[in-house]
XYZ file of C-alpha atoms in Angstrom:
346
model
C -38.153 32.301 -11.875
C -40.753 31.350 -14.617
C -38.521 28.529 -16.435
C -37.786 27.247 -12.910
C -41.440 26.930 -12.306
C -42.378 25.258 -15.808
C -39.149 22.833 -14.924
C -40.781 21.740 -11.754
C -44.357 21.215 -13.660
C -42.536 19.463 -16.508
C -41.330 17.012 -13.874
C -44.668 16.779 -11.964
C -46.319 15.861 -15.377
C -43.408 13.096 -16.654
C -44.395 11.400 -12.939
C -47.929 11.393 -13.733
C -48.166 10.212 -17.066
C -45.707 7.421 -16.945
C -46.469 4.445 -19.538
C -44.709 1.251 -17.996
C -42.321 0.532 -15.140
C -38.878 -0.438 -15.408
C -37.304 -2.945 -12.973
C -36.563 -1.925 -9.663
C -33.476 -2.665 -7.785
C -34.201 -5.419 -5.720
C -33.237 -5.401 -1.863
C -31.369 -8.798 -2.085
C -28.970 -7.046 -4.894
C -28.031 -4.662 -2.187
C -28.054 -6.911 0.539
C -24.388 -6.557 1.716
C -23.925 -2.899 0.572
C -23.932 0.039 3.146
C -26.636 1.967 1.528
C -29.181 0.933 -1.199
C -30.058 3.210 -4.336
C -33.058 4.301 -5.442
C -35.448 2.342 -7.642
C -34.865 2.692 -11.486
C -38.440 4.038 -11.702
C -38.069 6.995 -9.354
C -37.573 10.509 -10.456
C -36.544 12.884 -7.989
C -37.098 16.591 -8.120
C -35.180 19.126 -6.035
C -35.594 22.791 -5.409
C -33.070 24.953 -3.891
C -31.680 28.153 -2.603
C -28.060 28.494 -3.245
C -25.749 31.347 -2.340
C -22.698 31.112 -5.161
C -19.275 32.606 -4.761
C -17.042 32.297 -7.717
C -13.960 34.303 -6.341
C -10.448 34.700 -7.707
C -7.771 35.819 -5.286
C -4.472 37.311 -6.496
C -1.532 36.966 -3.936
C 1.567 39.362 -4.501
C 4.878 37.320 -5.233
C 5.798 39.161 -1.370
C 2.763 37.191 0.084
C 2.334 40.473 2.285
C -0.624 41.219 0.291
C -3.537 40.091 -1.937
C -6.627 40.884 -3.527
C -9.752 39.072 -3.110
C -12.641 39.402 -5.688
C -15.929 38.461 -5.696
C -19.016 38.627 -7.433
C -22.417 40.260 -6.172
C -24.779 37.484 -6.798
C -26.042 37.044 -3.050
C -28.695 33.620 -3.748
C -29.823 31.924 -6.495
C -33.044 29.713 -7.360
C -31.894 26.376 -8.434
C -34.061 23.219 -9.484
C -32.877 19.538 -10.035
C -33.670 16.169 -11.203
C -32.401 12.940 -10.694
C -33.475 9.697 -12.324
C -31.434 6.296 -12.212
C -27.605 7.336 -12.561
C -28.121 10.843 -14.215
C -28.864 14.266 -12.352
C -29.180 17.673 -13.945
C -29.283 20.855 -11.879
C -29.832 24.637 -13.213
C -30.326 27.977 -11.648
C -31.046 31.502 -12.329
C -29.915 34.221 -9.960
C -32.327 36.329 -7.591
C -32.966 40.076 -7.629
C -30.356 41.941 -5.657
C -30.954 44.049 -2.977
C -30.974 47.485 -3.378
C -28.572 48.245 -0.400
C -26.122 45.526 -1.840
C -26.456 47.417 -5.253
C -24.920 50.457 -3.714
C -22.064 48.791 -1.414
C -21.163 45.634 -3.915
C -22.174 46.594 -7.147
C -24.492 44.408 -9.596
C -23.458 41.281 -11.001
C -24.856 38.658 -13.359
C -24.296 34.734 -13.166
C -24.975 31.849 -15.384
C -24.353 28.446 -13.406
C -24.915 25.133 -15.207
C -24.155 21.483 -13.966
C -24.968 18.038 -15.370
C -24.178 15.197 -13.181
C -24.019 10.817 -14.301
C -23.709 9.121 -11.226
C -22.695 5.546 -10.459
C -19.341 3.521 -10.205
C -17.961 5.997 -12.494
C -19.042 9.635 -12.115
C -19.016 12.359 -14.507
C -19.689 16.064 -13.673
C -19.688 18.473 -16.113
C -19.891 22.456 -15.349
C -20.156 25.679 -16.812
C -20.331 29.352 -14.930
C -19.890 32.711 -16.139
C -19.933 35.710 -13.997
C -20.070 39.384 -14.777
C -18.683 42.076 -12.474
C -16.815 41.744 -9.430
C -15.979 43.721 -5.941
C -12.805 43.864 -3.965
C -13.879 42.608 -0.771
C -10.653 43.821 1.024
C -11.061 47.239 -0.537
C -9.793 49.175 2.358
C -6.445 47.106 2.467
C -5.651 48.112 -0.965
C -7.103 51.815 -1.145
C -7.132 53.813 1.888
C -9.879 55.871 0.587
C -12.123 53.097 0.998
C -11.147 52.521 4.996
C -14.378 54.571 6.514
C -16.775 53.402 4.337
C -18.985 49.999 3.456
C -19.075 50.271 0.116
C -16.426 48.137 -1.756
C -14.183 48.763 -5.431
C -16.385 47.263 -7.729
C -15.480 46.621 -11.139
C -18.332 45.967 -13.682
C -15.627 45.157 -16.454
C -14.255 41.857 -15.194
C -15.684 38.973 -16.645
C -14.978 35.173 -15.786
C -15.856 31.768 -17.229
C -15.015 28.615 -15.809
C -16.162 25.274 -17.607
C -14.983 21.776 -17.914
C -15.627 18.449 -15.873
C -14.816 15.844 -12.945
C -14.959 11.970 -13.681
C -14.651 10.131 -10.271
C -14.308 6.303 -10.201
C -15.504 4.807 -6.815
C -13.233 2.473 -5.491
C -15.646 1.565 -2.739
C -19.370 1.747 -4.336
C -20.629 -0.657 -1.712
C -19.649 1.685 1.198
C -20.241 5.160 -0.049
C -21.524 7.059 -3.083
C -21.572 10.600 -3.852
C -25.086 9.862 -5.393
C -26.320 9.068 -2.093
C -24.402 11.557 0.156
C -25.050 14.657 -1.971
C -27.941 14.033 -4.355
C -29.976 11.647 -1.839
C -30.415 9.074 -4.776
C -30.995 6.270 -2.212
C -30.621 5.433 1.517
C -27.802 5.179 3.270
C -28.191 1.909 5.842
C -25.018 2.271 8.074
C -21.981 5.025 8.528
C -19.098 4.177 6.035
C -16.684 5.636 4.151
C -15.044 5.204 0.706
C -11.719 6.112 -1.475
C -12.249 7.498 -5.320
C -9.855 8.441 -8.154
C -10.427 11.236 -9.871
C -9.430 13.273 -13.193
C -9.983 16.770 -13.420
C -10.226 19.324 -16.591
C -10.814 22.904 -16.861
C -10.410 25.871 -18.554
C -10.834 29.364 -16.383
C -10.650 32.842 -17.929
C -10.439 36.405 -16.443
C -10.642 39.314 -18.212
C -10.714 43.140 -17.451
C -10.772 46.193 -19.429
C -7.792 47.617 -17.332
C -5.435 46.007 -14.369
C -6.953 44.088 -11.859
C -5.104 46.080 -9.002
C -6.457 49.098 -8.160
C -3.286 51.760 -8.923
C -2.654 52.639 -5.365
C -1.546 49.163 -4.598
C 0.153 48.465 -7.807
C 3.600 48.368 -6.209
C 2.876 45.745 -3.653
C 2.090 43.286 -6.357
C 5.218 43.372 -8.576
C 4.490 42.334 -12.248
C 1.084 41.095 -10.775
C -0.225 44.636 -10.521
C -0.275 45.260 -14.117
C -2.233 41.960 -15.044
C -5.242 42.054 -16.945
C -6.602 38.790 -17.843
C -5.430 35.241 -17.608
C -6.483 32.110 -19.466
C -5.973 28.871 -17.923
C -6.258 25.361 -18.695
C -5.932 22.360 -16.182
C -5.919 18.879 -16.775
C -4.609 15.858 -13.925
C -5.485 13.390 -11.551
C -6.233 13.392 -7.947
C -7.614 11.384 -5.041
C -10.372 11.719 -3.074
C -11.940 10.344 0.515
C -15.887 10.706 1.636
C -17.571 9.398 4.381
C -21.179 9.251 5.800
C -22.578 9.216 9.099
C -26.278 8.355 9.779
C -28.864 8.071 12.238
C -32.057 6.662 11.361
C -33.082 9.059 8.431
C -30.464 11.694 9.403
C -27.270 12.291 8.008
C -23.800 14.003 8.047
C -21.436 13.678 5.111
C -18.134 14.949 3.885
C -15.731 14.437 0.737
C -12.417 16.007 0.095
C -10.033 15.447 -2.816
C -6.666 16.908 -4.007
C -5.036 16.690 -7.255
C -1.569 17.829 -9.133
C -1.811 18.174 -13.046
C -0.371 20.129 -16.370
C -1.364 23.585 -16.513
C -0.867 25.813 -19.144
C -1.653 29.532 -18.418
C -1.699 32.750 -20.820
C -1.128 35.739 -18.639
C -2.435 39.207 -20.480
C -0.823 42.373 -19.187
C -1.594 46.150 -19.711
C 1.659 47.100 -20.709
C 4.302 44.306 -20.465
C 4.417 41.797 -22.890
C 1.731 39.036 -22.484
C 3.281 35.448 -21.448
C 2.050 31.797 -21.946
C 3.861 29.013 -19.667
C 3.209 25.174 -18.877
C 3.919 24.178 -15.390
C 2.316 22.012 -12.719
C -0.663 23.401 -10.865
C -2.976 22.087 -7.978
C -6.596 21.659 -7.656
C -8.929 20.638 -4.902
C -12.466 19.892 -4.499
C -14.405 19.647 -1.137
C -18.405 18.866 0.044
C -20.250 19.063 3.554
C -23.532 18.360 3.938
C -26.296 17.216 6.378
C -30.389 16.798 6.562
C -33.392 14.380 6.333
C -33.592 11.844 3.900
C -37.024 10.245 3.943
C -39.019 7.766 1.372
C -40.343 10.594 -0.084
C -39.478 13.951 1.315
C -35.787 14.927 1.694
C -34.462 18.517 3.082
C -30.775 19.176 3.888
C -28.061 21.687 3.656
C -24.669 21.525 1.844
C -21.421 23.462 1.158
C -19.257 22.244 -2.215
C -16.017 24.312 -2.946
C -13.951 23.608 -5.991
C -10.619 25.398 -6.444
C -7.690 25.729 -9.054
C -4.492 27.068 -8.363
C -1.512 28.540 -10.086
C 1.978 29.815 -9.376
C 3.061 32.778 -11.023
C 6.359 34.509 -10.107
C 6.262 33.429 -6.860
C 3.006 34.875 -6.142
C -0.315 33.216 -6.712
C -3.719 33.254 -8.431
C -6.600 31.106 -7.065
C -10.089 30.622 -8.739
C -12.791 28.859 -6.898
C -16.570 28.126 -7.066
C -17.707 27.746 -3.591
C -21.906 27.285 -3.182
C -24.234 26.998 -0.056
C -27.169 25.266 -0.528
C -30.632 24.849 1.112
C -32.577 22.260 -0.414
C -36.119 19.966 -0.248
C -36.725 17.352 -2.924
C -39.556 14.826 -3.118
C -39.409 11.600 -5.334
C -41.928 10.379 -7.745
C -42.255 6.722 -8.424
C -43.515 4.054 -10.938
C -41.631 6.759 -13.812
C -40.580 5.761 -17.065
C -38.491 7.843 -19.364
C -37.183 5.794 -22.317
C -34.655 8.389 -23.675
C -33.111 8.619 -20.076
C -33.175 5.014 -19.715
C -31.077 4.695 -23.051
C -28.361 7.299 -21.545
C -28.201 5.855 -18.355
C -27.430 2.328 -19.730
C -24.192 4.145 -21.287
C -22.841 5.329 -18.046
C -23.735 2.171 -15.857
């Protein structure tokens, strides 16, 4: 929490200690656009409370059973900065309630995101979770049928890192920077299409098989699985839209892609396997709130998922986050190093 507070103080000091003002966006330049970017000398600081879920689900080849794994990380405090077409968000996990620890165990989480917004948007992410509980424990182990406690596995660890690259085909009508980072002002309701490219590496590891021994027979060979490393890369297409009334807005964005996957599966007894095939990935975002000249407040939900078919079964990993936020814009800010980096991504 101290690090989040220091970041906010630093942002405030930068805003107050500006030396010169770079040229601001002119009104005429965006007269025919459906939105107007915030001026180049604006620094926006966003504070948020997020509920994250980096989950993975193992679906049995029969399709009649699945195991849903979730970390017990109820909320995070995040701080974000937006300047020109640059954006950065970092977060820390808040303390877990003792009753939740008793029922769901205790997980640890690290989550970093770095974004460069523009006609070409770049999004980098790194997530690491240690400790998972099985949401549908009672279905997999009858001894959990009459209790609120879940099967908790402190040995399960996940790592997820990669990037998304978006090419906005309708920059003048819809922008993710405006819709989900409030990096400007939407003048009228509109929509747009983007092409995008996704690349990521997901890994899941444990000391023992993921599936409880009482349900191993329902999952076939996947019941013996205790590790997976998956590399995914490929193109996709996305569509987004935003509706506005005065300073209030509601927005959505959804994308789907198909790409190359290389998957390494590790088993307790069976020999490890490596395969190459095609897999799917998706992204989805929803948001609504108020976006004023200085103050913004809102709610948004973000979901990214990667799916792989294995022996007629399936393993899907998904990053889902709910966020409530407040942000404030500082004007007349000049950060020369950031100006240089920003020019690389225009």
